[in-house]
């Protein structure tokens, strides 16, 4: 991933793929042109790279010239095309091939056709490396098309975002979701995840999703999901993966504008971790860190029993259920430590101390990401 000005871009088309496509265009065009000496006309600025690579591969004599038009503003194509440098040589009777880096709305192409209206060229053909069919609003024929791409903003290989990115040898596509910070807050029951999540979501403007809280909300409202979850939760067992994953996906979808998420109580199994990777991928994003609050079992039991006196949670009232939940955590969820450690995303934080002290320890990890 790269950042240009305020926006993030992800790799989209490799340098090798671009090279192969240019080679294919060269072969097609050289065959059609035959023994004529064509004039290739690049449209500046964007086309300088494609023109350069193209003519280096062109197997026969040719001429190269440029016209310079200005059309882009930020990430949007505008109607208002300015002609900065027009044709500087007489092309009467010549075989002309326009070499474009990209054709999207077709506004630039309209201006190119206006430029050639009164030139008595022998033929005028259009070749473009990239073409966005969904964006194209004109009828001009495109004679040679390299790669059709979706209507999303791209940079690299001559194409820029407000001046930056032209030098990149490959193509990057704008990210669907701009930068998110996504944290998995991890730790056994009673480690203080909920308390800390409340502070962290304020401090970092994140959306906090506690799967336990969502289940409890559903139980309180007697929804079908609640009824299903209750039978497992009352025993301190995990709710089946698919039920939990579907619910989590729905919670994330409710917050499409979020700066990021704190996942609390999720993932708890490998299947859930993999589902979360997929979900983050679909948002062009990722989990940045799993932060685990580490607390001794005996302290956990003590904390949960005392919380049980006021929380009204059935699974906090009974020491054997509490021990079962802690055992479930180590049994099933400790493997997640390996999952995130292997990606260098696991951070253990001492969860014993005052609430403030622990917030400071967690913030230190997040600020360093
Ligand atoms: P918690 O509030 O995180 O301690 O969760 C309370 C209970 O909700 C757990 O003991 C499980 O029964 C259920 N639960 C919460 N999150 C999950 C999850 N990710 N997968 C399966 N069950 C969960």
Short mmCIF file of C-alpha atoms and ligand atoms in Angstrom, two decimals:
data_model
loop_
_atom_site.label_atom_id
_atom_site.label_comp_id
_atom_site.label_asym_id
_atom_site.label_seq_id
_atom_site.Cartn_x
_atom_site.Cartn_y
_atom_site.Cartn_z
CA UNK A 1 0.00 0.00 0.00
CA UNK A 2 1.18 3.55 -0.65
CA UNK A 3 0.01 7.01 0.42
CA UNK A 4 -0.04 10.01 -1.93
CA UNK A 5 -1.12 13.27 -0.34
CA UNK A 6 -4.14 12.28 1.79
CA UNK A 7 -5.12 9.09 -0.03
CA UNK A 8 -4.13 5.45 0.15
CA UNK A 9 -3.61 3.27 -2.93
CA UNK A 10 -3.12 -0.48 -3.30
CA UNK A 11 -1.12 -2.37 -5.95
CA UNK A 12 -3.31 -3.10 -8.96
CA UNK A 13 -1.39 -3.89 -12.19
CA UNK A 14 2.23 -5.03 -12.09
CA UNK A 15 5.05 -3.62 -14.22
CA UNK A 16 5.36 -7.01 -15.93
CA UNK A 17 1.69 -7.08 -16.89
CA UNK A 18 1.94 -3.54 -18.30
CA UNK A 19 5.01 -4.51 -20.29
CA UNK A 20 3.26 -7.57 -21.78
CA UNK A 21 0.27 -5.47 -22.79
CA UNK A 22 2.43 -2.83 -24.46
CA UNK A 23 4.26 -5.56 -26.35
CA UNK A 24 0.91 -6.90 -27.58
CA UNK A 25 -0.19 -3.43 -28.71
CA UNK A 26 3.09 -2.94 -30.56
CA UNK A 27 2.61 -6.19 -32.48
CA UNK A 28 -1.00 -5.38 -33.40
CA UNK A 29 -0.20 -1.85 -34.51
CA UNK A 30 2.99 -2.70 -36.42
CA UNK A 31 1.08 -5.33 -38.34
CA UNK A 32 -1.71 -2.91 -39.29
CA UNK A 33 0.65 -0.08 -40.20
CA UNK A 34 2.71 -2.24 -42.54
CA UNK A 35 5.45 -0.35 -44.34
CA UNK A 36 4.19 3.17 -43.63
CA UNK A 37 6.22 5.30 -41.25
CA UNK A 38 3.65 6.23 -38.62
CA UNK A 39 3.62 9.26 -36.39
CA UNK A 40 2.86 8.33 -32.81
CA UNK A 41 1.29 11.19 -30.90
CA UNK A 42 1.47 11.00 -27.13
CA UNK A 43 -0.93 13.01 -24.99
CA UNK A 44 1.00 14.67 -22.19
CA UNK A 45 1.51 14.45 -19.35
CA UNK A 46 0.22 10.98 -18.57
CA UNK A 47 1.34 9.17 -21.71
CA UNK A 48 5.09 9.77 -21.47
CA UNK A 49 5.80 6.35 -19.99
CA UNK A 50 3.61 4.34 -22.33
CA UNK A 51 4.95 6.23 -25.36
CA UNK A 52 8.53 5.69 -24.27
CA UNK A 53 8.07 1.94 -23.68
CA UNK A 54 5.97 1.57 -26.83
CA UNK A 55 8.39 3.19 -29.27
CA UNK A 56 11.36 1.35 -27.77
CA UNK A 57 9.61 -1.88 -28.72
CA UNK A 58 8.38 -0.66 -32.12
CA UNK A 59 10.23 -2.79 -34.68
CA UNK A 60 10.27 -0.35 -37.64
CA UNK A 61 10.98 3.35 -38.30
CA UNK A 62 8.48 5.74 -36.73
CA UNK A 63 8.16 9.34 -35.62
CA UNK A 64 7.10 10.53 -32.18
CA UNK A 65 5.54 13.79 -31.13
CA UNK A 66 3.42 15.06 -28.26
CA UNK A 67 0.50 17.32 -27.59
CA UNK A 68 -0.17 18.60 -24.13
CA UNK A 69 -3.64 18.83 -22.69
CA UNK A 70 -4.75 19.43 -19.13
CA UNK A 71 -7.88 17.70 -17.95
CA UNK A 72 -7.62 16.29 -14.46
CA UNK A 73 -8.39 17.90 -11.16
CA UNK A 74 -7.62 15.75 -8.15
CA UNK A 75 -9.27 12.40 -8.71
CA UNK A 76 -11.98 13.60 -11.10
CA UNK A 77 -11.94 13.99 -14.85
CA UNK A 78 -13.31 17.39 -15.85
CA UNK A 79 -15.17 18.57 -18.97
CA UNK A 80 -12.87 21.52 -19.20
CA UNK A 81 -9.92 20.42 -21.31
CA UNK A 82 -7.19 22.94 -21.92
CA UNK A 83 -4.92 22.76 -24.93
CA UNK A 84 -1.48 23.72 -23.66
CA UNK A 85 0.63 22.59 -26.65
CA UNK A 86 -1.09 21.65 -29.89
CA UNK A 87 0.37 20.09 -33.02
CA UNK A 88 3.77 21.47 -33.88
CA UNK A 89 4.29 19.79 -37.23
CA UNK A 90 2.40 19.28 -40.48
CA UNK A 91 0.83 15.82 -40.54
CA UNK A 92 -0.77 16.01 -43.96
CA UNK A 93 -0.99 12.58 -45.57
CA UNK A 94 0.51 10.81 -42.53
CA UNK A 95 -0.61 7.72 -40.68
CA UNK A 96 -1.23 9.00 -37.17
CA UNK A 97 -1.71 6.90 -34.07
CA UNK A 98 -2.63 8.56 -30.82
CA UNK A 99 -1.02 6.88 -27.82
CA UNK A 100 -3.02 7.44 -24.67
CA UNK A 101 -2.27 6.22 -21.18
CA UNK A 102 -5.92 6.05 -20.22
CA UNK A 103 -9.33 6.76 -21.68
CA UNK A 104 -12.09 7.27 -19.18
CA UNK A 105 -14.80 9.87 -19.85
CA UNK A 106 -13.49 10.45 -23.38
CA UNK A 107 -13.31 14.25 -22.91
CA UNK A 108 -9.62 14.35 -23.76
CA UNK A 109 -10.28 12.24 -26.82
CA UNK A 110 -12.95 14.72 -27.96
CA UNK A 111 -10.34 17.48 -27.78
CA UNK A 112 -7.85 15.32 -29.72
CA UNK A 113 -10.44 14.85 -32.47
CA UNK A 114 -11.04 18.62 -32.54
CA UNK A 115 -7.28 19.15 -32.98
CA UNK A 116 -7.22 16.78 -35.95
CA UNK A 117 -10.47 18.01 -37.53
CA UNK A 118 -8.72 20.21 -40.07
CA UNK A 119 -5.54 18.18 -40.48
CA UNK A 120 -5.54 16.22 -43.68
CA UNK A 121 -4.00 13.08 -42.20
CA UNK A 122 -4.18 9.80 -44.09
CA UNK A 123 -5.57 7.98 -41.09
CA UNK A 124 -6.09 8.67 -37.41
CA UNK A 125 -6.26 5.79 -34.99
CA UNK A 126 -6.53 5.68 -31.23
CA UNK A 127 -4.52 3.37 -28.98
CA UNK A 128 -4.82 3.37 -25.22
CA UNK A 129 -3.08 1.39 -22.54
CA UNK A 130 -6.02 1.55 -20.11
CA UNK A 131 -9.71 1.96 -20.82
CA UNK A 132 -12.59 2.42 -18.38
CA UNK A 133 -15.68 1.24 -20.27
CA UNK A 134 -18.05 2.22 -17.44
CA UNK A 135 -16.85 5.82 -17.58
CA UNK A 136 -16.62 6.27 -21.36
CA UNK A 137 -19.36 8.57 -22.64
CA UNK A 138 -18.32 9.24 -26.26
CA UNK A 139 -18.70 7.40 -29.57
CA UNK A 140 -15.18 7.73 -30.94
CA UNK A 141 -13.83 4.38 -31.96
CA UNK A 142 -10.96 3.02 -29.87
CA UNK A 143 -8.81 1.02 -32.29
CA UNK A 144 -6.35 -0.54 -29.85
CA UNK A 145 -7.12 -1.15 -26.18
CA UNK A 146 -4.56 -2.53 -23.73
CA UNK A 147 -6.46 -3.35 -20.53
CA UNK A 148 -10.06 -2.65 -19.59
CA UNK A 149 -10.25 -1.55 -15.97
CA UNK A 150 -13.10 -0.72 -13.56
CA UNK A 151 -14.09 2.88 -13.01
CA UNK A 152 -11.81 3.48 -10.04
CA UNK A 153 -9.06 6.04 -9.76
CA UNK A 154 -5.57 4.76 -10.53
CA UNK A 155 -2.06 6.17 -10.32
CA UNK A 156 1.38 5.14 -11.55
CA UNK A 157 3.05 4.58 -14.91
CA UNK A 158 2.54 8.21 -15.91
CA UNK A 159 -0.76 8.74 -14.12
CA UNK A 160 -0.85 11.05 -11.12
CA UNK A 161 -2.91 12.12 -8.18
CA UNK A 162 -2.38 15.88 -7.89
CA UNK A 163 1.14 15.65 -9.29
CA UNK A 164 2.32 12.57 -7.40
CA UNK A 165 2.63 8.97 -8.53
CA UNK A 166 3.63 9.39 -12.19
CA UNK A 167 7.03 7.85 -11.59
CA UNK A 168 5.71 4.54 -10.19
CA UNK A 169 6.54 1.65 -12.53
CA UNK A 170 3.31 -0.16 -11.67
CA UNK A 171 -0.34 0.83 -11.34
CA UNK A 172 -2.03 1.43 -7.99
CA UNK A 173 -5.76 1.71 -7.42
CA UNK A 174 -7.39 3.96 -4.85
CA UNK A 175 -8.49 2.13 -1.72
CA UNK A 176 -12.22 1.69 -1.19
CA UNK A 177 -11.95 2.49 2.46
CA UNK A 178 -9.33 4.99 3.44
CA UNK A 179 -7.05 4.28 6.35
CA UNK A 180 -8.62 2.37 9.24
CA UNK A 181 -7.12 1.30 12.53
CA UNK A 182 -8.53 -2.08 13.47
CA UNK A 183 -7.67 -3.62 16.78
CA UNK A 184 -8.49 -6.95 18.32
CA UNK A 185 -8.66 -6.51 22.06
CA UNK A 186 -7.88 -9.87 23.52
CA UNK A 187 -7.73 -11.40 26.93
CA UNK A 188 -9.53 -13.83 29.21
CA UNK A 189 -12.93 -12.98 30.69
CA UNK A 190 -12.47 -10.36 33.41
CA UNK A 191 -9.24 -8.99 31.94
CA UNK A 192 -10.86 -5.55 31.57
CA UNK A 193 -11.39 -5.49 27.81
CA UNK A 194 -14.75 -3.72 28.03
CA UNK A 195 -13.48 -1.04 30.40
CA UNK A 196 -10.41 -0.34 28.29
CA UNK A 197 -12.36 -0.43 25.02
CA UNK A 198 -14.55 2.40 26.35
CA UNK A 199 -11.48 4.62 26.77
CA UNK A 200 -9.78 3.60 23.56
CA UNK A 201 -12.82 4.12 21.34
CA UNK A 202 -13.08 7.72 22.55
CA UNK A 203 -9.39 8.41 22.26
CA UNK A 204 -8.95 6.94 18.75
CA UNK A 205 -12.49 7.51 17.39
CA UNK A 206 -13.09 3.83 16.80
CA UNK A 207 -16.25 1.75 16.82
CA UNK A 208 -16.28 -0.81 19.62
CA UNK A 209 -17.91 -4.13 18.84
CA UNK A 210 -18.19 -6.57 21.71
CA UNK A 211 -19.71 -9.83 20.49
CA UNK A 212 -20.68 -10.70 24.08
CA UNK A 213 -22.55 -7.36 24.38
CA UNK A 214 -24.32 -7.90 21.05
CA UNK A 215 -25.41 -11.37 22.13
CA UNK A 216 -26.62 -10.05 25.48
CA UNK A 217 -28.55 -7.28 23.73
CA UNK A 218 -30.24 -9.92 21.57
CA UNK A 219 -31.05 -12.08 24.57
CA UNK A 220 -32.59 -9.09 26.36
CA UNK A 221 -34.71 -8.34 23.32
CA UNK A 222 -35.61 -12.00 22.89
CA UNK A 223 -34.56 -12.16 19.24
CA UNK A 224 -34.05 -15.49 17.48
CA UNK A 225 -30.29 -14.89 17.59
CA UNK A 226 -30.54 -14.18 21.32
CA UNK A 227 -32.46 -17.37 22.02
CA UNK A 228 -29.91 -19.41 20.09
CA UNK A 229 -26.91 -17.77 21.77
CA UNK A 230 -28.37 -18.02 25.27
CA UNK A 231 -28.20 -21.81 25.43
CA UNK A 232 -24.43 -21.69 24.85
CA UNK A 233 -23.67 -18.58 26.85
CA UNK A 234 -25.42 -19.81 29.98
CA UNK A 235 -22.99 -22.71 30.12
CA UNK A 236 -19.97 -20.55 29.37
CA UNK A 237 -19.51 -22.24 25.97
CA UNK A 238 -18.82 -20.56 22.66
CA UNK A 239 -21.69 -19.75 20.31
CA UNK A 240 -21.20 -21.64 17.00
CA UNK A 241 -18.80 -19.94 14.56
CA UNK A 242 -21.16 -19.29 11.67
CA UNK A 243 -23.74 -17.62 13.91
CA UNK A 244 -21.08 -15.40 15.46
CA UNK A 245 -19.37 -14.58 12.16
CA UNK A 246 -22.65 -13.59 10.46
CA UNK A 247 -23.52 -11.37 13.37
CA UNK A 248 -20.09 -9.71 13.40
CA UNK A 249 -20.24 -9.05 9.64
CA UNK A 250 -23.63 -7.39 10.10
CA UNK A 251 -22.28 -5.18 12.93
CA UNK A 252 -19.34 -4.05 10.79
CA UNK A 253 -21.63 -3.31 7.83
CA UNK A 254 -23.72 -1.03 10.05
CA UNK A 255 -20.67 1.23 10.43
CA UNK A 256 -19.42 1.82 6.92
CA UNK A 257 -17.92 5.22 7.77
CA UNK A 258 -15.90 4.05 10.76
CA UNK A 259 -12.27 5.13 11.27
CA UNK A 260 -11.70 1.61 12.45
CA UNK A 261 -12.92 -0.96 14.94
CA UNK A 262 -12.07 -2.39 18.31
CA UNK A 263 -13.10 -6.03 18.20
CA UNK A 264 -13.67 -7.27 21.70
CA UNK A 265 -14.43 -10.94 22.24
CA UNK A 266 -13.88 -11.66 18.54
CA UNK A 267 -12.21 -13.60 17.02
CA UNK A 268 -12.19 -16.48 19.47
CA UNK A 269 -11.42 -19.33 17.05
CA UNK A 270 -9.26 -19.80 13.98
CA UNK A 271 -12.34 -19.90 11.74
CA UNK A 272 -13.43 -16.54 13.16
CA UNK A 273 -9.94 -15.07 12.64
CA UNK A 274 -9.98 -16.18 9.03
CA UNK A 275 -13.48 -14.76 8.54
CA UNK A 276 -12.26 -11.47 10.00
CA UNK A 277 -9.30 -11.38 7.57
CA UNK A 278 -11.74 -11.83 4.69
CA UNK A 279 -14.03 -9.12 5.99
CA UNK A 280 -11.14 -6.67 6.41
CA UNK A 281 -9.88 -7.57 2.95
CA UNK A 282 -13.25 -6.74 1.45
CA UNK A 283 -12.84 -3.27 3.02
CA UNK A 284 -9.30 -2.96 1.58
CA UNK A 285 -8.19 -2.97 5.17
CA UNK A 286 -6.61 -5.23 7.76
CA UNK A 287 -6.27 -5.97 11.44
CA UNK A 288 -3.39 -3.81 12.64
CA UNK A 289 -2.87 -5.45 16.00
CA UNK A 290 -4.10 -7.95 18.50
CA UNK A 291 -3.54 -6.46 21.92
CA UNK A 292 -3.88 -8.95 24.74
CA UNK A 293 -4.47 -8.01 28.35
CA UNK A 294 -2.57 -10.52 30.44
CA UNK A 295 -3.99 -11.27 33.89
CA UNK A 296 -3.52 -14.21 36.32
CA UNK A 297 -6.40 -16.73 36.56
CA UNK A 298 -6.95 -16.24 40.28
CA UNK A 299 -7.24 -12.47 39.88
CA UNK A 300 -9.74 -13.05 37.03
CA UNK A 301 -11.95 -15.30 39.17
CA UNK A 302 -11.89 -12.76 41.97
CA UNK A 303 -12.75 -9.85 39.61
CA UNK A 304 -15.58 -11.75 37.90
CA UNK A 305 -17.19 -12.92 41.14
CA UNK A 306 -17.22 -9.36 42.41
CA UNK A 307 -18.59 -8.07 39.05
CA UNK A 308 -21.28 -10.81 39.28
CA UNK A 309 -22.67 -9.24 42.45
CA UNK A 310 -23.77 -6.18 40.44
CA UNK A 311 -23.71 -7.10 36.72
CA UNK A 312 -26.63 -9.52 36.88
CA UNK A 313 -24.78 -11.74 34.40
CA UNK A 314 -25.57 -15.41 35.05
CA UNK A 315 -22.16 -16.41 33.73
CA UNK A 316 -20.45 -14.16 36.33
CA UNK A 317 -22.24 -15.60 39.37
CA UNK A 318 -20.87 -19.10 39.51
CA UNK A 319 -17.22 -19.90 40.08
CA UNK A 320 -17.31 -23.13 38.06
CA UNK A 321 -18.85 -21.37 35.03
CA UNK A 322 -16.22 -18.64 35.37
CA UNK A 323 -13.45 -21.24 35.44
CA UNK A 324 -15.01 -22.91 32.41
CA UNK A 325 -14.97 -19.61 30.50
CA UNK A 326 -11.34 -19.04 31.42
CA UNK A 327 -10.51 -22.61 30.40
CA UNK A 328 -12.37 -22.11 27.07
CA UNK A 329 -10.31 -19.00 26.49
CA UNK A 330 -7.00 -20.82 26.90
CA UNK A 331 -8.24 -23.94 25.16
CA UNK A 332 -9.74 -22.50 22.03
CA UNK A 333 -8.55 -18.94 21.77
CA UNK A 334 -4.91 -19.10 22.76
CA UNK A 335 -4.18 -20.41 19.23
CA UNK A 336 -5.08 -16.94 18.02
CA UNK A 337 -1.96 -15.68 19.72
CA UNK A 338 -0.03 -17.78 17.19
CA UNK A 339 -2.21 -16.58 14.32
CA UNK A 340 -1.42 -12.91 14.97
CA UNK A 341 2.15 -13.52 16.24
CA UNK A 342 3.02 -15.09 12.90
CA UNK A 343 2.04 -11.77 11.29
CA UNK A 344 3.98 -9.80 13.95
CA UNK A 345 0.73 -8.31 15.15
CA UNK A 346 0.51 -9.72 18.65
CA UNK A 347 1.16 -7.40 21.59
CA UNK A 348 0.86 -8.60 25.18
CA UNK A 349 0.10 -5.92 27.78
CA UNK A 350 0.16 -6.36 31.55
CA UNK A 351 -3.50 -6.14 32.59
CA UNK A 352 -2.88 -5.77 36.32
CA UNK A 353 -2.84 -2.24 37.73
CA UNK A 354 -5.12 0.80 37.82
CA UNK A 355 -7.44 1.45 34.87
CA UNK A 356 -5.38 4.53 33.95
CA UNK A 357 -2.10 2.69 34.06
CA UNK A 358 -3.43 0.01 31.73
CA UNK A 359 -4.88 2.60 29.31
CA UNK A 360 -1.43 4.20 29.12
CA UNK A 361 0.16 0.81 28.31
CA UNK A 362 -2.41 0.10 25.59
CA UNK A 363 -2.08 3.58 24.06
CA UNK A 364 1.68 3.15 23.85
CA UNK A 365 1.16 0.08 21.68
CA UNK A 366 -1.46 1.76 19.45
CA UNK A 367 0.54 4.97 19.00
CA UNK A 368 3.46 2.87 17.79
CA UNK A 369 1.53 0.97 15.12
P1 LIG B 1 -17.90 -12.06 26.71
O1 LIG B 1 -18.83 -10.96 27.10
O2 LIG B 1 -16.94 -11.65 25.63
O3 LIG B 1 -17.22 -12.70 27.89
O4 LIG B 1 -18.81 -13.21 26.02
C1 LIG B 1 -19.82 -13.85 26.74
C2 LIG B 1 -20.27 -15.10 26.00
O5 LIG B 1 -20.77 -14.74 24.71
C3 LIG B 1 -19.18 -16.12 25.72
O6 LIG B 1 -18.95 -16.97 26.83
C4 LIG B 1 -19.78 -16.87 24.54
O7 LIG B 1 -20.79 -17.76 24.95
C5 LIG B 1 -20.46 -15.74 23.75
N1 LIG B 1 -19.51 -15.16 22.78
C6 LIG B 1 -19.02 -13.89 22.75
N2 LIG B 1 -18.17 -13.71 21.71
C7 LIG B 1 -18.12 -14.89 21.07
C8 LIG B 1 -17.40 -15.37 19.94
N3 LIG B 1 -16.54 -14.58 19.26
N4 LIG B 1 -17.59 -16.64 19.54
C9 LIG B 1 -18.44 -17.45 20.19
N5 LIG B 1 -19.11 -17.10 21.29
C10 LIG B 1 -18.97 -15.82 21.74
#
